[in-house]
Amino acid sequence: MAFWDYANPTRFLRLVQIVLPWLVGLCVITFAVGLYMSFQAPEDYQQGQTIRIMYIHVPAAWLCMMCYTVMSLSSIGTLVWKHPLADVSAKSAAPIGAAFTFMALLTGSLWGKPMWGTYWVWDARLTSVLVLLIMYLGLMTLWRTMDDPIKAGKAAAVLTLVGALNLPIIKFSVDWWNTLHQPASVVRLDGPTIHPDQLWPLLVMAIAFTLLFLVLHLMAMRNEILRRRVRALRMRAASASHPGTAAATAQPAE
Amino acid sequence: MSGWAMALFKRDLRLSVRIGGSALVGVLFFLAVVTVIPFGVGPDLNLLARIGPAILWIGALLATLLGLDRLFQADREDGTLDLMMMSGRPLELVVLVKCLAHWIATGLPLVVAAPLLGVFLNLDPVSMGAVTATLLVGTPALTLIGAIGASLTVSLRRGGLLLAVLVIPLAIPVLIFGVSSADAAIHDPVPFLTPFLILCALTLIAAVVGPVASAAALRFSSD
Amino acid sequence: MRSGFLKLVAENLTIDRGGRRVFQDLSFAVERGEALVVTGANGIGKSSLLRTLAGLVPLAAGTLRLDGGLPDLLPQEQAHYFGHQDAVKPALSVSENLQFWQSFAAPCEPDGFDGGRYTPGEALETLGIGHTAHLPAAYLSAGQRRRLSLSRLLITPRPIWLMDEPTSALDKASEQQLLGLMNTHLDNGGVVVTATHTDLALNQIRTLHLQAGDPGKLLQEEAMS
């Protein structure tokens, strides 16, 4: 069966049903291994135990970018190919992306407190991620305020793509802005290159987070499809005489 | 400008002059924002002179966003937008012309008012000129980016707040380079021209992305 | 393509609005000089059909084309839409309203169609609101606004007129005048598609009656005899 056949929501739901238990199992195992490795990894000579926050923080930060990429690709799918699942995929990825972004910001500021002596600095990276969070939340609001899921999906797709064009510009300008106003107290995070003993747990955790994203995304897509079916059924119930065929009768020209 | 574009431009300008004096309201709002800031940060003239360009820019951003929700809504409510889509004219250009007229009616008055408000903020002539120049170049970008938000929220009854939430993240680069080129003119950490030219580039990018995205959103919203 | 052969062809139109299927597999064709009168109960999709022909509602399936029209233009760019909304700006004067549409909407005169070419002043005189030309449109009554909106159709020649309940807010005399204009448009080689509840005395009428089908089974029926 070709990949495109899964465009059909029913086939997609069947696929999810088969794949999901395996993915969940794999995700749990990877997390178990990753967390174990994270706690076994050596302390940092400079940052001590707080280095372990990195094993959550860095994968979350990667995922919040990947999630936006998934949404942008889905938006292209919505606008160009009018793929029935694309807009479901974009819509269900947004809250997950927002959650990962929030997690990256939260762990970042918890990490920042012992490192910088403050929960928040207007560092270029933190600021860009904060802007990303606002964009996620704005997109979610846009979806919520429109009744018609098809229209909402198209509007959100336009905004997602404009955002995708803008994100590099925002990143660039925030970097510029930050070098202008470089605060004195910031410790550079990307100091020495990372030790292999710390790299391996990080990679495993990154895989675990990616699996978590896949699991959550598939579940959210399934829920969204079911939600739309409920909506369609209710609509059909509300207008029992519809969907009407236009039974068109022709009369000869007078 | 070809005939139809000129007709649209004139019509939009006439409408914005005749209805409610939107230019005046925008400038009044700008004045109000600039007036409340000293109450928040204190009347220290040195501090105000230092953050003056930023205050003017934020005021201009908010005043621009305030007027944008009616950019397409008025035309949608009376059916004009439907006819515009059937007019056989490229919708992207229609959006561009409407943005231009809207900017002249609401953005340009802000630029003109900026030097006057600069007096309240203890700006010296050089910084006043710099802020006015950056606003002149940068506010069209705000209108063009805002047009995307306006067309996305065109069918929503109370879209104004949502429009601001959607547009502000996209407008951050304009704000950064607007303020930093004004700052550069005053206490030169970098030459004035570098951020100023980037600001010009952002306006040009917005002149392409804004109308294209906005026209797409308008097409999807018709139903 | 033969010149003077104008034909609006819809094949297997299917429309979804708000996630609801409005109609499915609707096919019909209207030739030059013919009026297609769309009838049916309220909410059956008459307005949706007209808005679809106007290109304002996307097609879920099917095709729409204008044979014998200008090949560079979409069907809706060769059509006038006269709907419930007047598209009249109260802040502009009557003649400013009209002059804007004259410059803004692209005219379209394919072979075999004679658009008449009224000037704005003539159009307003024809419709009996010439004396209001210099007044702001805010002072017009509902019927006068309706006629101002109608004069849009006269100043920009386009072969297809899509008219949704054209006689609403018009008195008997104005209605007769409207029918006269529609008949002239048909005689000039144009096409009229109109949704209406009342009988209209037009020259060449084809009727398209929309009716609700069984939700489960969707009927397919050719509209053309």
XYZ file of C-alpha atoms in Angstrom:
702
model
C 0.000 0.000 0.000
C 1.403 3.343 -0.956
C 2.092 5.949 1.647
C -0.460 8.291 0.122
C -3.235 5.816 0.762
C -3.022 6.771 4.409
C -4.477 10.094 3.414
C -7.798 8.405 3.957
C -8.690 9.107 7.616
C -10.203 5.654 8.125
C -7.055 3.905 6.952
C -5.035 6.313 9.025
C -7.023 5.442 12.139
C -6.473 1.739 11.495
C -2.750 2.340 11.077
C -2.626 4.337 14.301
C -4.345 1.518 16.119
C -1.650 -0.923 15.013
C 1.366 1.321 15.415
C 0.512 3.182 18.591
C 1.028 0.371 21.204
C 4.468 -0.369 19.775
C 5.415 3.281 19.725
C 4.246 3.736 23.302
C 6.278 0.708 24.426
C 9.354 1.914 22.594
C 8.941 5.398 23.982
C 8.687 4.112 27.593
C 11.788 1.914 27.177
C 13.822 4.740 25.612
C 12.790 7.085 28.388
C 13.752 4.520 31.025
C 17.170 4.017 29.443
C 17.665 7.729 28.816
C 16.718 8.794 32.328
C 18.937 6.080 33.834
C 21.854 7.217 31.681
C 21.169 10.842 32.569
C 21.505 10.114 36.252
C 24.571 7.949 35.705
C 26.328 10.579 33.649
C 29.184 12.385 35.411
C 28.619 15.737 37.032
C 29.862 18.792 35.277
C 32.980 20.240 36.875
C 31.490 23.680 36.657
C 27.735 23.263 36.842
C 27.518 20.273 39.188
C 24.208 18.413 39.389
C 22.318 21.091 37.495
C 23.804 19.725 34.281
C 21.108 17.035 34.476
C 18.481 19.651 33.611
C 20.156 19.722 30.212
C 18.878 16.205 29.448
C 15.331 17.552 29.558
C 15.974 21.085 28.398
C 17.929 20.473 25.218
C 15.624 17.789 23.749
C 12.589 19.947 24.562
C 14.207 22.874 22.771
C 14.951 20.693 19.742
C 11.428 19.377 19.725
C 9.826 22.806 19.835
C 11.647 23.615 16.588
C 10.839 20.251 15.017
C 7.207 20.650 15.928
C 7.016 23.957 14.081
C 8.687 22.294 11.102
C 6.038 19.573 11.161
C 3.337 22.227 11.291
C 4.879 24.133 8.391
C 5.085 21.003 6.239
C 1.505 20.158 7.152
C 0.453 23.683 6.211
C 2.003 23.252 2.790
C 0.035 20.021 2.588
C -3.144 21.902 3.478
C -2.681 24.743 1.035
C -1.028 23.033 -1.906
C -2.324 19.479 -1.949
C -5.448 20.055 0.154
C -4.512 16.862 1.918
C -7.341 15.860 4.282
C -4.994 14.888 7.096
C -2.547 17.768 6.763
C -4.670 20.262 8.577
C -5.519 17.706 11.283
C -1.786 17.142 11.693
C -0.998 20.855 11.958
C -3.801 21.519 14.393
C -2.877 18.676 16.716
C 0.830 19.511 16.617
C 0.317 23.067 17.896
C -0.499 22.338 21.560
C 2.282 19.753 21.712
C 4.719 22.272 20.301
C 3.534 24.883 22.763
C 4.015 22.399 25.621
C 7.569 21.552 24.530
C 8.356 25.247 24.121
C 7.010 25.955 27.558
C 9.023 23.060 28.973
C 12.183 24.370 27.306
C 11.582 27.829 28.769
C 10.754 26.476 32.226
C 13.738 24.140 32.485
C 15.898 26.851 30.970
C 14.969 29.344 33.652
C 15.330 26.719 36.416
C 18.787 26.018 35.056
C 19.473 29.716 34.759
C 18.777 30.479 38.399
C 21.891 28.756 39.782
C 23.965 29.622 36.716
C 23.066 33.275 36.172
C 21.549 34.107 39.531
C 18.212 34.969 37.918
C 15.289 33.063 36.431
C 15.149 35.071 33.274
C 17.659 36.921 31.163
C 16.869 38.523 27.830
C 19.305 36.205 26.150
C 18.914 35.878 22.386
C 17.938 32.230 22.523
C 15.499 32.578 25.392
C 13.888 35.551 23.723
C 13.476 33.774 20.382
C 11.906 30.795 22.114
C 9.545 33.104 23.997
C 8.462 34.616 20.676
C 7.951 31.092 19.351
C 5.716 30.311 22.336
C 3.605 33.396 21.612
C 3.264 32.269 17.999
C 2.146 28.803 19.064
C -0.420 30.267 21.424
C -1.629 32.708 18.771
C -2.106 29.880 16.286
C -4.028 27.834 18.851
C -6.276 30.825 19.541
C -6.894 31.302 15.835
C -8.012 27.682 15.566
C -10.288 28.102 18.534
C -12.011 31.256 17.382
C -13.172 29.884 14.048
C -16.109 27.496 13.965
C -15.497 25.908 10.622
C -12.482 23.576 10.937
C -11.718 23.725 7.215
C -11.580 27.520 7.132
C -9.714 27.678 10.418
C -7.218 25.174 9.062
C -6.537 27.260 5.964
C -6.203 30.502 7.913
C -3.848 28.859 10.379
C -1.846 27.352 7.528
C -1.286 30.802 6.024
C -0.163 32.150 9.379
C 2.052 29.133 10.071
C 3.858 29.606 6.773
C 4.269 33.333 7.278
C 5.654 32.477 10.708
C 8.026 29.938 9.187
C 9.327 32.628 6.817
C 9.607 35.027 9.702
C 11.271 32.791 12.267
C 14.776 33.102 10.754
C 14.298 36.875 10.511
C 13.130 37.011 14.116
C 16.088 34.880 15.206
C 18.483 37.102 13.272
C 17.054 40.312 14.660
C 16.968 39.031 18.221
C 20.640 38.035 17.890
C 21.401 41.504 16.604
C 19.411 43.118 19.387
C 21.153 40.955 21.967
C 24.662 41.802 20.835
C 23.709 45.474 21.079
C 22.519 45.096 24.647
C 24.760 42.258 25.814
C 24.219 42.007 29.582
C 27.457 41.618 31.529
C 26.467 38.817 33.860
C 25.629 36.110 31.362
C 27.772 33.036 31.471
C 28.291 31.543 28.069
C 26.566 28.209 27.984
C 28.291 26.806 24.964
C 31.644 26.849 26.686
C 33.682 23.660 26.439
C 32.554 21.070 23.925
C 30.364 18.411 25.388
C 31.987 15.291 26.846
C 30.961 11.932 25.270
C 29.740 10.713 28.656
C 27.245 13.511 28.609
C 26.517 13.319 24.892
C 25.180 9.764 24.846
C 22.465 10.268 27.453
C 21.506 13.462 25.636
C 21.097 11.654 22.332
C 19.037 8.877 23.913
C 16.844 11.466 25.577
C 16.455 13.263 22.265
C 15.231 10.036 20.671
C 12.896 9.449 23.616
C 11.452 12.953 23.232
C 10.984 12.463 19.511
C 9.123 9.222 20.185
C 7.033 11.019 22.784
C 6.173 13.645 20.206
C 5.177 10.968 17.688
C 2.971 9.200 20.236
C 1.279 12.392 21.368
C 0.884 13.651 17.823
C -0.705 10.437 16.555
C -3.054 10.343 19.552
C -3.991 13.986 19.088
C -4.613 13.437 15.374
C -6.817 10.461 16.156
C -8.788 12.535 18.632
C -9.140 15.382 16.175
C -10.441 13.072 13.444
C -12.970 11.601 15.845
C -13.944 15.086 17.020
C -14.612 16.115 13.430
C -16.685 13.004 12.836
C -18.796 13.804 15.872
C -19.234 17.321 14.512
C -20.277 16.005 11.117
C -22.753 13.568 12.671
C -24.290 16.301 14.806
C -24.578 18.523 11.797
C -26.283 15.810 9.840
C -28.639 15.216 12.755
C -29.453 18.920 12.889
C -30.428 19.097 9.254
C -32.151 15.797 8.719
C -33.285 16.726 5.244
C -29.694 17.495 4.251
C -27.308 16.853 2.625
C -29.748 17.298 -0.162
C -29.083 16.299 -3.628
C -29.990 18.887 -5.960
C -32.482 16.936 -7.862
C -32.519 19.160 -10.782
C -35.493 19.174 -13.051
C -35.312 20.805 -16.365
C -38.101 22.491 -18.156
C -37.965 23.309 -21.795
C -37.320 26.873 -22.653
C -40.550 28.761 -22.930
C -0.417 53.458 -11.235
C -2.982 52.025 -13.601
C -6.515 53.343 -13.577
C -8.205 50.775 -11.410
C -5.502 50.901 -8.759
C -5.751 54.685 -8.664
C -9.533 54.467 -8.346
C -9.207 52.047 -5.432
C -6.530 54.171 -3.799
C -8.609 57.324 -4.059
C -11.723 55.586 -2.811
C -9.968 54.171 0.257
C -8.381 57.508 1.075
C -11.726 59.289 0.711
C -13.415 56.754 2.936
C -10.819 57.002 5.662
C -10.921 60.790 5.593
C -14.721 60.905 5.663
C -15.451 58.177 8.184
C -14.643 58.861 11.814
C -11.340 60.636 11.168
C -9.318 57.464 11.665
C -6.083 59.439 11.277
C -6.998 61.686 14.168
C -7.942 58.794 16.443
C -4.644 57.061 15.690
C -2.628 60.173 16.499
C -4.628 60.752 19.679
C -3.952 57.187 20.760
C -0.267 57.689 19.991
C -0.307 60.834 22.147
C -2.068 58.972 24.953
C 0.500 56.157 24.943
C 3.401 58.601 24.991
C 1.727 60.553 27.793
C 1.229 57.581 30.108
C 4.805 56.298 29.839
C 6.372 59.069 31.995
C 3.752 58.296 34.638
C 5.023 54.729 34.619
C 8.775 55.300 34.523
C 8.980 58.683 36.230
C 9.654 62.165 34.864
C 13.441 61.766 34.667
C 14.297 63.637 31.478
C 17.590 61.825 30.947
C 15.914 58.452 31.180
C 13.122 59.618 28.870
C 15.632 60.880 26.335
C 17.359 57.516 26.428
C 14.208 55.401 25.978
C 12.378 58.019 23.905
C 12.866 56.328 20.504
C 11.619 53.052 21.974
C 8.527 54.733 23.416
C 7.717 56.362 20.091
C 8.174 53.084 18.257
C 6.000 51.104 20.653
C 3.378 53.829 20.503
C 3.419 53.715 16.709
C 3.172 49.907 16.725
C 0.154 49.937 19.019
C -1.538 52.770 17.135
C -1.030 50.940 13.843
C -2.453 47.695 15.210
C -5.428 49.573 16.616
C -6.658 50.746 13.240
C -5.957 47.622 11.260
C -8.959 45.483 12.137
C -11.218 47.543 9.854
C -8.853 47.270 6.881
C -10.886 44.521 5.215
C -13.793 44.102 7.600
C -15.743 47.127 6.382
C -15.505 45.886 2.809
C -16.487 42.391 3.807
C -19.566 43.462 5.740
C -21.199 45.306 2.862
C -20.270 42.768 0.191
C -17.606 44.894 -1.482
C -14.900 42.327 -0.805
C -16.839 39.675 -2.745
C -17.045 41.963 -5.744
C -13.361 42.819 -5.451
C -12.498 39.160 -5.736
C -14.598 38.940 -8.901
C -13.224 42.155 -10.327
C -10.575 40.470 -12.455
C -7.829 42.424 -10.701
C -5.016 40.581 -8.881
C -6.065 40.394 -5.255
C -2.455 40.749 -4.099
C -2.232 44.148 -5.769
C -5.620 45.124 -4.399
C -4.309 44.362 -0.903
C -1.124 46.310 -1.588
C -3.039 49.374 -2.787
C -5.399 49.190 0.169
C -2.422 48.965 2.531
C -0.823 51.957 0.883
C -3.981 54.031 1.231
C -4.406 52.864 4.814
C -0.834 53.774 5.633
C -1.185 57.235 4.165
C -4.388 57.764 6.103
C -3.213 56.379 9.454
C 0.534 55.694 9.402
C 1.789 58.924 7.886
C 0.028 61.101 10.501
C 1.872 59.111 13.168
C 5.181 59.841 11.452
C 4.296 63.518 11.251
C 3.284 63.595 14.913
C 6.445 61.815 16.076
C 8.762 64.896 16.213
C 6.148 66.790 18.218
C 5.816 63.970 20.710
C 9.604 63.746 20.767
C 9.605 67.153 22.478
C 7.751 65.641 25.439
C 10.417 62.966 25.675
C 13.339 65.379 25.705
C 14.715 64.155 22.386
C 17.398 66.261 20.786
C 16.986 67.270 17.107
C 19.256 64.508 15.823
C 17.367 61.731 17.565
C 14.060 63.330 16.611
C 15.089 63.256 12.972
C 16.375 59.702 13.295
C 13.176 58.414 14.925
C 11.028 60.158 12.336
C 13.103 58.705 9.496
C 12.902 55.184 10.921
C 9.164 55.517 11.487
C 8.721 56.749 7.936
C 10.502 53.695 6.586
C 9.295 51.191 9.172
C 5.582 51.874 9.702
C 4.633 50.675 6.177
C 6.064 47.304 7.204
C 3.820 47.298 10.263
C 0.761 48.003 8.096
C 1.725 45.329 5.559
C 2.404 42.687 8.208
C -0.732 43.748 10.016
C -2.719 43.205 6.824
C -2.038 39.479 7.223
C -3.602 39.569 10.669
C -6.465 41.707 9.390
C -7.337 39.242 6.654
C -7.037 36.236 8.962
C -9.465 37.787 11.427
C -11.724 39.388 8.816
C -14.637 37.067 9.529
C -14.388 37.349 13.307
C -16.684 39.807 14.998
C -14.163 40.869 17.617
C -10.906 40.196 15.861
C -8.973 43.240 17.050
C -7.284 41.665 20.062
C -6.508 38.435 18.274
C -5.067 40.450 15.405
C -2.619 42.117 17.805
C -1.593 38.784 19.310
C -1.001 37.281 15.863
C 0.841 40.258 14.448
C 3.103 41.353 17.308
C 5.534 38.381 17.093
C 5.866 39.011 13.350
C 6.491 42.704 13.953
C 9.343 42.185 16.424
C 12.124 42.439 13.790
C 10.728 45.766 12.544
C 10.634 47.077 16.093
C 14.177 45.906 16.827
C 15.711 47.490 13.759
C 13.581 50.607 13.995
C 14.683 51.287 17.547
C 18.269 50.214 17.050
C 18.806 52.431 14.013
C 17.321 55.362 15.924
C 19.652 54.522 18.824
C 22.566 54.170 16.443
C 22.050 57.733 15.269
C 22.169 59.004 18.851
C 24.979 57.132 20.608
C 26.463 55.210 17.725
C 27.372 51.668 18.801
C 27.063 50.867 15.087
C 26.759 53.157 12.084
C 23.206 54.423 11.545
C 22.990 53.127 8.014
C 23.462 49.423 8.816
C 20.284 48.835 10.847
C 18.450 51.447 8.791
C 19.080 49.581 5.566
C 18.015 46.326 7.204
C 14.821 48.112 8.236
C 14.279 49.141 4.605
C 14.834 45.528 3.590
C 12.259 44.355 6.122
C 9.719 46.784 4.672
C 10.404 45.475 1.182
C 10.052 41.880 2.363
C 6.793 42.792 4.072
C 5.595 44.408 0.832
C 5.881 40.994 -0.827
C 4.933 38.572 1.939
C 2.133 40.709 3.362
C -0.029 41.060 0.237
C 0.558 37.457 -0.904
C -0.336 35.910 2.454
C -3.136 38.365 3.020
C -4.713 37.699 -0.385
C -4.508 33.950 0.254
C -6.227 34.364 3.595
C -8.944 36.559 2.067
C -9.643 33.997 -0.638
C -10.041 31.282 1.966
C -12.294 33.414 4.092
C -14.840 34.074 1.353
C -17.770 31.749 1.630
C -14.314 27.863 -30.482
C -17.121 29.350 -32.534
C -17.569 33.037 -32.093
C -20.795 34.205 -30.570
C -21.275 30.903 -28.851
C -21.481 31.706 -25.199
C -22.307 28.919 -22.789
C -21.883 28.625 -19.042
C -21.298 24.978 -18.255
C -21.309 23.417 -14.798
C -20.406 19.784 -14.465
C -20.855 17.674 -11.354
C -20.679 20.594 -8.969
C -20.290 19.540 -5.369
C -20.145 22.096 -2.601
C -19.374 21.855 1.098
C -20.019 24.806 3.347
C -19.100 24.753 6.996
C -18.442 21.032 6.808
C -21.938 20.374 5.441
C -22.552 19.088 1.936
C -24.865 21.552 0.281
C -25.341 19.708 -2.978
C -23.630 17.093 -4.973
C -23.096 16.316 -8.647
C -25.113 19.188 -10.005
C -24.753 19.693 -13.741
C -26.336 22.243 -16.013
C -25.573 24.572 -18.894
C -26.957 27.948 -19.891
C -26.486 29.399 -23.343
C -26.437 32.983 -24.494
C -29.808 34.633 -24.369
C -31.059 32.232 -21.733
C -32.005 32.820 -18.133
C -31.542 30.035 -15.620
C -34.029 30.443 -12.800
C -32.997 28.549 -9.675
C -35.902 27.645 -7.434
C -36.288 25.587 -4.296
C -37.103 25.805 -0.612
C -35.299 28.098 1.801
C -31.868 26.898 2.823
C -31.672 24.413 -0.017
C -28.572 26.039 -1.465
C -29.749 28.569 -4.042
C -27.550 31.300 -2.664
C -24.687 28.853 -2.288
C -25.049 27.915 -5.944
C -24.911 31.542 -7.043
C -21.933 32.255 -4.802
C -20.238 29.201 -6.250
C -20.784 30.487 -9.766
C -19.354 33.783 -8.537
C -16.215 31.951 -7.457
C -16.752 32.861 -3.824
C -17.384 29.333 -2.567
C -14.708 26.799 -3.463
C -15.781 23.718 -5.382
C -15.367 20.450 -3.516
C -15.605 18.685 -6.870
C -16.694 19.369 -10.421
C -15.850 21.968 -13.004
C -17.212 25.299 -14.049
C -16.376 26.932 -17.342
C -17.563 29.544 -19.763
C -17.409 28.358 -23.351
C -16.934 31.200 -25.786
C -15.837 33.598 -23.091
C -12.474 35.291 -22.921
C -9.962 32.487 -22.399
C -7.676 34.456 -20.051
C -10.378 35.126 -17.528
C -12.048 32.881 -14.993
C -15.832 32.561 -15.348
C -16.406 34.710 -12.266
C -14.277 37.486 -13.719
C -16.759 37.669 -16.585
C -19.742 37.797 -14.269
C -21.610 40.338 -12.192
C -22.872 39.246 -8.799
C -25.965 41.026 -7.550
C -26.602 39.633 -4.100
C -28.240 40.616 -0.839
C -25.497 43.053 0.035
C -25.424 46.327 -1.845
C -21.679 47.067 -1.651
C -22.633 50.715 -1.404
C -20.408 52.979 0.682
C -22.630 55.479 2.521
C -19.759 57.945 2.920
C -19.275 58.305 -0.823
C -21.640 60.101 -3.130
C -23.802 58.072 -5.473
C -21.714 58.953 -8.501
C -18.448 58.303 -6.621
C -19.729 54.858 -5.707
C -20.535 54.130 -9.298
C -17.397 55.652 -10.792
C -15.283 53.492 -8.511
C -16.886 50.324 -9.810
C -16.616 51.525 -13.370
C -12.851 51.948 -13.045
C -12.289 49.003 -10.751
C -14.197 46.080 -12.249
C -12.628 44.866 -15.478
C -15.074 44.906 -18.405
C -15.460 41.801 -20.489
C -17.104 41.671 -23.901
C -16.605 38.361 -25.652
C -17.771 37.912 -29.245
C -21.503 37.813 -29.642
C -22.207 39.826 -26.524
C -23.059 43.476 -26.654
C -22.687 45.074 -23.252
C -24.555 48.288 -23.961
C -21.960 50.536 -22.309
C -23.898 52.962 -20.213
C -22.085 55.884 -18.659
C -22.644 56.235 -14.899
C -24.958 59.180 -15.488
C -27.061 57.296 -18.038
C -27.246 54.242 -15.799
C -28.502 56.312 -12.882
C -31.041 58.087 -15.116
C -32.246 54.781 -16.522
C -32.868 53.484 -13.033
C -34.579 56.670 -11.964
C -32.086 57.838 -9.375
C -30.259 60.360 -11.541
C -31.291 63.209 -9.240
C -29.356 61.651 -6.337
C -26.007 61.534 -8.146
C -24.356 64.206 -6.011
C -25.803 63.125 -2.680
C -23.940 60.896 -0.274
C -25.291 57.370 -0.609
C -26.179 57.449 3.093
C -29.338 59.423 2.200
C -30.700 56.786 -0.170
C -33.671 54.615 0.753
C -33.314 50.834 0.680
C -34.868 50.658 -2.767
C -32.658 53.431 -4.097
C -29.547 51.730 -2.739
C -30.671 48.570 -4.431
C -31.003 50.410 -7.719
C -27.608 52.030 -7.252
C -26.171 48.584 -6.748
C -27.972 47.414 -9.871
C -26.537 50.236 -11.960
C -23.132 48.605 -11.390
C -24.258 45.892 -13.806
C -24.994 48.412 -16.534
C -21.757 50.392 -16.526
C -19.344 47.458 -16.756
C -20.245 45.093 -19.575
C -20.003 41.472 -18.471
C -21.914 38.642 -20.120
C -23.068 36.743 -17.021
C -25.404 38.217 -14.441
C -25.702 36.252 -11.213
C -28.695 37.642 -9.333
C -29.720 36.456 -5.907
C -33.326 37.502 -5.176
C -32.997 40.508 -7.491
C -36.506 41.809 -6.864
C -36.234 42.145 -3.085
C -36.706 45.703 -1.765
C -38.044 46.823 -5.148
C -41.596 48.027 -5.802
C -43.731 46.794 -8.700
C -42.630 49.473 -11.127
C -38.954 48.985 -10.367
C -39.414 45.264 -10.660
C -40.872 45.686 -14.142
C -37.934 47.908 -15.042
C -35.481 45.330 -13.689
C -37.132 42.620 -15.781
C -36.834 44.897 -18.792
C -33.109 45.328 -18.171
C -32.643 41.606 -17.687
C -34.474 40.894 -20.949
C -32.347 43.472 -22.753
C -29.255 41.793 -21.363
C -30.521 38.444 -22.667
C -31.310 39.955 -26.068
C -27.792 41.363 -26.201
C -26.448 37.849 -25.915
C -25.901 37.699 -22.175
C -26.703 35.019 -19.640
C -28.710 35.446 -16.434
C -28.666 33.054 -13.513
C -31.107 34.056 -10.839
C -32.430 32.595 -7.628
C -35.952 33.671 -6.860
C -39.195 32.839 -5.125
C -41.390 34.826 -7.471
C -42.126 34.170 -11.111
C -40.104 36.392 -13.357
C -41.333 37.290 -16.824
C -38.141 36.663 -18.722
C -37.822 35.731 -22.361
C -35.946 32.462 -22.411
C -36.272 30.625 -19.118
C -34.757 27.402 -18.000
C -35.628 26.250 -14.505
C -33.323 24.493 -12.113
C -35.291 23.208 -9.166
C -33.211 22.274 -6.158
C -34.792 19.837 -3.755
C -33.596 17.856 -0.806
C -32.706 14.287 -1.526
C -32.499 11.354 0.793
C -29.371 11.967 2.891
C -28.232 8.418 2.400
C -28.667 8.065 -1.338
C -27.573 10.929 -3.439
C -29.367 11.214 -6.699
C -27.760 12.235 -9.890
C -29.839 13.912 -12.451
C -29.022 15.889 -15.519
C -30.373 19.366 -15.439
C -30.472 19.852 -19.151
C -33.210 18.436 -21.289
